[in-house]
Coordinates of N, CA, C and O in Angstrom, one line a residue:
X209 N -22.1 42.8 -26.0 CA -21.8 42.1 -24.9 C -21.4 40.7 -25.1 O -20.6 40.3 -24.3
X210 N -21.9 39.9 -25.9 CA -21.7 38.6 -26.2 C -20.2 38.6 -26.5 O -19.5 37.7 -26.0
X211 N -19.6 39.5 -27.3 CA -18.1 39.2 -27.8 C -17.3 39.6 -26.4 O -16.2 38.6 -26.2
X212 N -17.9 40.3 -25.5 CA -17.0 40.9 -24.3 C -16.9 39.3 -23.5 O -15.6 39.1 -22.8
X213 N -17.9 38.7 -23.5 CA -18.1 37.9 -22.4 C -17.2 36.5 -23.0 O -16.6 35.8 -22.5
X214 N -17.4 36.3 -24.2 CA -16.6 35.1 -25.1 C -15.2 35.4 -24.8 O -14.2 34.6 -24.3
X215 N -14.8 36.8 -24.9 CA -13.2 37.1 -24.7 C -13.1 36.8 -23.4 O -11.6 36.2 -23.1
X216 N -13.6 37.0 -22.4 CA -13.2 37.1 -21.0 C -13.2 35.6 -20.5 O -12.3 35.2 -20.0
X217 N -14.2 34.8 -21.3 CA -14.1 33.1 -21.0 C -13.0 32.6 -21.5 O -12.2 31.7 -20.9
X218 N -12.5 33.2 -22.8 CA -11.4 32.4 -23.4 C -10.1 32.8 -22.6 O -9.2 31.9 -22.8
X219 N -10.1 34.0 -21.8 CA -9.0 34.4 -21.2 C -8.9 33.6 -19.9 O -8.0 33.2 -19.3
X220 N -10.0 33.5 -19.4 CA -10.0 33.1 -17.7 C -10.2 31.3 -17.9 O -9.6 30.7 -16.5
X221 N -10.7 31.0 -18.7 CA -11.5 29.4 -18.6 C -9.8 28.5 -18.7 O -9.8 27.7 -18.0
X222 N -8.9 28.6 -19.6 CA -7.8 27.6 -19.2 C -7.1 27.8 -18.1 O -6.6 26.6 -17.7
X223 N -7.0 29.0 -17.7 CA -6.3 29.1 -16.0 C -7.1 28.4 -15.0 O -6.5 27.9 -14.3
X224 N -8.4 28.2 -15.1 CA -9.4 27.8 -14.2 C -9.1 26.2 -14.5 O -9.1 25.4 -13.4
X225 N -9.4 25.7 -15.6 CA -9.1 24.2 -15.6 C -7.9 23.8 -15.4 O -7.8 22.7 -14.9
X226 N -6.7 24.5 -15.8 CA -5.5 23.7 -15.3 C -5.1 24.0 -13.6 O -4.6 22.8 -13.5
X227 N -5.7 24.6 -13.2 CA -5.6 24.7 -11.5 C -6.2 23.5 -10.8 O -6.1 23.1 -10.1
X228 N -7.3 23.1 -11.7 CA -8.0 21.8 -11.2 C -7.3 20.4 -11.4 O -8.0 19.7 -10.7
X229 N -6.7 20.8 -12.3 CA -6.0 19.4 -12.7 C -5.1 18.9 -11.7 O -4.2 19.7 -11.2
X230 N -4.9 17.8 -11.1 CA -4.0 17.5 -10.1 C -2.5 17.5 -10.6 O -2.6 16.9 -12.0
X231 N -1.5 17.7 -9.9 CA -0.2 17.4 -10.3 C 0.2 16.0 -9.7 O -0.3 15.7 -8.8
X232 N 1.5 15.5 -10.0 CA 2.0 14.1 -9.9 C 3.1 14.5 -9.6 O 4.0 15.2 -9.9
X233 N 3.5 13.9 -8.2 CA 4.9 13.8 -7.6 C 5.5 12.5 -7.4 O 4.7 11.9 -6.6
X234 N 6.3 12.0 -8.1 CA 6.9 10.8 -7.8 C 8.3 11.1 -6.6 O 9.1 11.9 -6.9
X235 N 8.1 10.2 -5.5 CA 9.2 10.3 -4.9 C 10.1 9.1 -4.6 O 9.6 7.9 -4.7
X236 N 11.1 9.1 -3.9 CA 11.9 8.1 -3.7 C 11.9 8.2 -2.2 O 12.2 9.3 -1.3
X237 N 11.3 7.0 -1.5 CA 11.3 6.8 0.0 C 11.9 5.7 0.6 O 11.8 4.5 0.2
X238 N 13.2 6.0 1.2 CA 14.2 5.1 1.6 C 13.8 4.6 2.9 O 13.4 5.2 4.1
X239 N 14.0 3.2 3.4 CA 13.9 2.5 4.5 C 12.6 1.8 4.8 O 12.5 1.3 6.1
X240 N 11.5 2.1 4.0 CA 10.4 1.2 4.2 C 10.5 -0.4 4.1 O 11.1 -0.6 3.5
X241 N 10.3 -1.1 5.2 CA 10.1 -2.7 5.2 C 9.0 -3.4 5.4 O 9.0 -4.6 5.1
X242 N 8.0 -2.4 5.6 CA 6.6 -3.4 5.8 C 5.5 -2.5 5.5 O 5.8 -1.5 5.3
X243 N 4.2 -3.0 5.6 CA 2.9 -2.6 5.4 C 2.6 -1.6 6.0 O 2.2 -0.4 5.9
X244 N 3.2 -1.6 7.4 CA 3.2 -0.7 8.6 C 3.7 0.7 8.2 O 3.4 1.7 8.2
X245 N 4.8 0.8 7.4 CA 5.7 1.4 6.8 C 4.7 2.3 5.8 O 4.9 3.5 5.7
X246 N 4.4 1.5 4.8 CA 3.4 2.4 3.6 C 2.4 3.1 4.3 O 2.2 4.0 4.0
X247 N 1.7 2.2 5.4 CA 0.4 2.8 6.0 C 0.9 3.9 6.8 O 0.0 5.3 6.8
X248 N 2.0 4.2 7.5 CA 2.3 5.5 8.2 C 2.5 6.5 7.3 O 2.1 7.8 7.3
X249 N 3.4 6.1 6.1 CA 3.7 7.4 5.1 C 2.2 7.6 4.1 O 2.1 9.0 4.4
X250 N 1.2 6.9 4.0 CA 0.0 7.1 3.4 C -0.8 8.0 4.7 O -1.4 9.3 3.9
X251 N -0.7 7.5 5.6 CA -1.6 8.6 6.9 C -1.0 9.7 6.8 O -1.6 10.9 6.8
X252 N 0.3 10.2 6.9 CA 1.0 11.3 6.7 C 0.8 12.1 5.7 O 0.5 13.4 6.1
X253 N 0.3 11.7 4.7 CA 0.3 12.7 3.2 C -1.1 12.7 3.2 O -1.7 13.3 2.0
X254 N -2.0 12.0 3.4 CA -3.7 11.9 3.3 C -4.2 13.2 3.2 O -5.4 13.7 2.4
X255 N -3.8 14.2 3.9 CA -4.0 15.5 4.1 C -3.6 16.6 2.9 O -4.2 17.3 2.4
X256 N -2.3 16.1 2.2 CA -1.9 16.7 1.2 C -2.1 16.0 -0.1 O -2.5 16.8 -1.4
X257 N -2.4 14.7 -0.4 CA -2.4 14.2 -1.6 C -4.0 13.5 -2.0 O -4.4 13.4 -1.3
X258 N -4.6 14.0 -3.0 CA -5.7 13.5 -3.5 C -5.7 11.9 -3.6 O -6.7 11.4 -3.3
X259 N -4.5 11.5 -4.0 CA -4.6 10.2 -4.3 C -3.2 10.0 -4.2 O -2.0 10.6 -4.3
X260 N -2.6 8.7 -3.4 CA -1.2 8.3 -3.3 C -1.1 6.9 -3.3 O -2.1 5.8 -3.0
X261 N -0.1 6.4 -4.2 CA 0.4 5.0 -4.5 C 1.8 4.7 -3.6 O 2.7 5.5 -3.9
X262 N 1.9 3.9 -2.6 CA 3.3 3.5 -2.2 C 3.7 1.9 -2.7 O 2.8 1.3 -2.7
X263 N 5.0 2.1 -3.1 CA 5.4 0.7 -3.4 C 6.7 0.6 -2.8 O 7.7 1.1 -3.0
X264 N 6.4 -0.1 -1.6 CA 7.6 -0.3 -0.4 C 9.1 -1.0 -1.1 O 10.2 -0.9 -0.6
X265 N 8.7 -2.1 -2.1 CA 9.6 -2.7 -2.4 C 10.9 -2.0 -3.3 O 11.6 -2.2 -3.5
X266 N 10.0 -1.0 -4.3 CA 10.9 -0.2 -4.9 C 11.2 1.0 -4.3 O 12.1 1.7 -4.9
X267 N 10.7 1.3 -3.0 CA 10.8 2.4 -2.1 C 10.4 3.4 -3.0 O 11.2 4.7 -2.9
X268 N 9.3 3.6 -3.5 CA 8.7 4.8 -4.1 C 7.2 4.9 -3.8 O 6.6 4.5 -3.8
X269 N 7.0 6.4 -3.9 CA 5.7 6.9 -3.9 C 5.1 7.7 -5.0 O 6.2 8.3 -5.5
X270 N 3.9 7.8 -5.5 CA 3.4 8.8 -6.0 C 2.2 9.5 -5.4 O 1.3 8.7 -5.1
X271 N 2.2 10.9 -5.7 CA 1.1 11.7 -5.2 C 0.5 12.5 -6.1 O 1.4 12.8 -6.8
X272 N -0.8 12.4 -6.1 CA -1.3 13.1 -6.8 C -2.1 14.4 -6.0 O -2.8 13.9 -5.2
X273 N -1.7 15.6 -6.3 CA -1.9 16.6 -5.3 C -2.6 17.9 -6.3 O -2.2 18.1 -7.4
X274 N -3.1 18.9 -5.1 CA -3.6 20.2 -6.1 C -3.4 21.4 -5.2 O -2.8 20.7 -4.0
X275 N -3.7 22.3 -5.5 CA -3.4 23.8 -4.8 C -4.4 23.5 -3.5 O -5.5 22.9 -3.6
X276 N -3.9 24.1 -2.3 CA -2.8 25.1 -2.2 C -1.5 23.9 -1.9 O -0.5 24.3 -1.5
X277 N -1.4 22.6 -2.1 CA -0.2 21.6 -1.5 C 1.1 22.2 -2.4 O 0.8 22.1 -3.9
X278 N 2.1 21.7 -2.0 CA 3.3 22.1 -3.3 C 4.1 20.7 -2.9 O 3.9 20.1 -1.9
X279 N 5.0 20.4 -4.1 CA 5.8 19.1 -4.0 C 6.8 19.4 -2.6 O 7.3 18.4 -2.2
X280 N 7.5 20.4 -2.4 CA 8.1 20.7 -1.4 C 7.2 20.6 0.2 O 8.2 19.7 0.8
X281 N 6.5 20.6 0.1 CA 5.3 20.6 1.3 C 5.2 19.1 1.4 O 5.3 18.6 2.6
X282 N 5.0 18.5 0.3 CA 4.6 16.7 0.6 C 5.8 16.3 0.9 O 6.0 15.4 1.6
X283 N 7.1 16.8 0.3 CA 8.4 16.2 0.7 C 8.6 16.2 2.2 O 9.0 15.3 2.6
X284 N 8.5 17.5 2.7 CA 8.8 17.8 4.0 C 7.7 17.0 5.1 O 8.5 16.4 6.0
X285 N 6.4 16.6 4.8 CA 5.5 16.0 5.5 C 5.6 14.8 5.2 O 6.2 13.7 6.5
X286 N 6.2 14.0 4.4 CA 7.0 12.7 4.2 C 7.9 12.2 5.0 O 8.1 11.1 5.5
X287 N 8.9 13.4 5.0 CA 10.2 13.2 5.7 C 9.7 13.1 7.5 O 10.7 12.5 8.0
X288 N 8.8 13.9 7.9 CA 8.3 13.7 9.2 C 7.9 12.3 9.8 O 8.2 11.9 10.8
X289 N 7.7 11.4 8.8 CA 7.6 10.1 9.3 C 8.9 9.1 9.3 O 9.1 7.9 10.3
X290 N 10.0 9.8 9.4 CA 11.4 9.1 9.7 C 12.1 8.4 8.7 O 13.1 7.9 8.8
X291 N 11.4 8.1 7.4 CA 11.7 8.0 6.0 C 12.4 9.1 5.2 O 11.5 9.8 4.9
X292 N 13.8 8.7 4.7 CA 13.9 9.9 3.9 C 13.6 10.0 2.4 O 13.3 9.1 1.8
X293 N 12.8 10.9 2.2 CA 12.1 11.0 1.2 C 12.7 12.2 0.1 O 12.7 13.4 0.7
X294 N 12.7 11.9 -1.3 CA 13.3 13.3 -2.1 C 12.4 12.9 -3.6 O 11.7 12.0 -3.7
X295 N 12.5 13.8 -4.2 CA 11.8 14.0 -5.4 C 12.4 12.9 -6.6 O 13.6 13.0 -6.7
X296 N 11.5 12.4 -7.3 CA 12.2 11.5 -8.5 C 12.0 12.3 -9.8 O 12.6 12.1 -10.7
X297 N 11.1 13.3 -9.7 CA 10.7 14.0 -11.0 C 10.9 15.6 -10.7 O 11.2 15.9 -9.9

């Protein structure tokens, strides 16, 4: 019985651990000119990103996210702010 549990854990554990690890999406965000622009994007993405960093001077953003969010969903949501957003990675 102990061997069966060990085998099952060995098969399942890597999948469970990788699902918990956040993914990182680097984005190009065009048109931001002020702190309010940054705040608008952050607010829009707050429900999808576990952590978000926006650099308006570079016109870039980094979103750390996990399931069930996807990179495409995040890009679509960011585009709703009126700033053209695309993937960098």
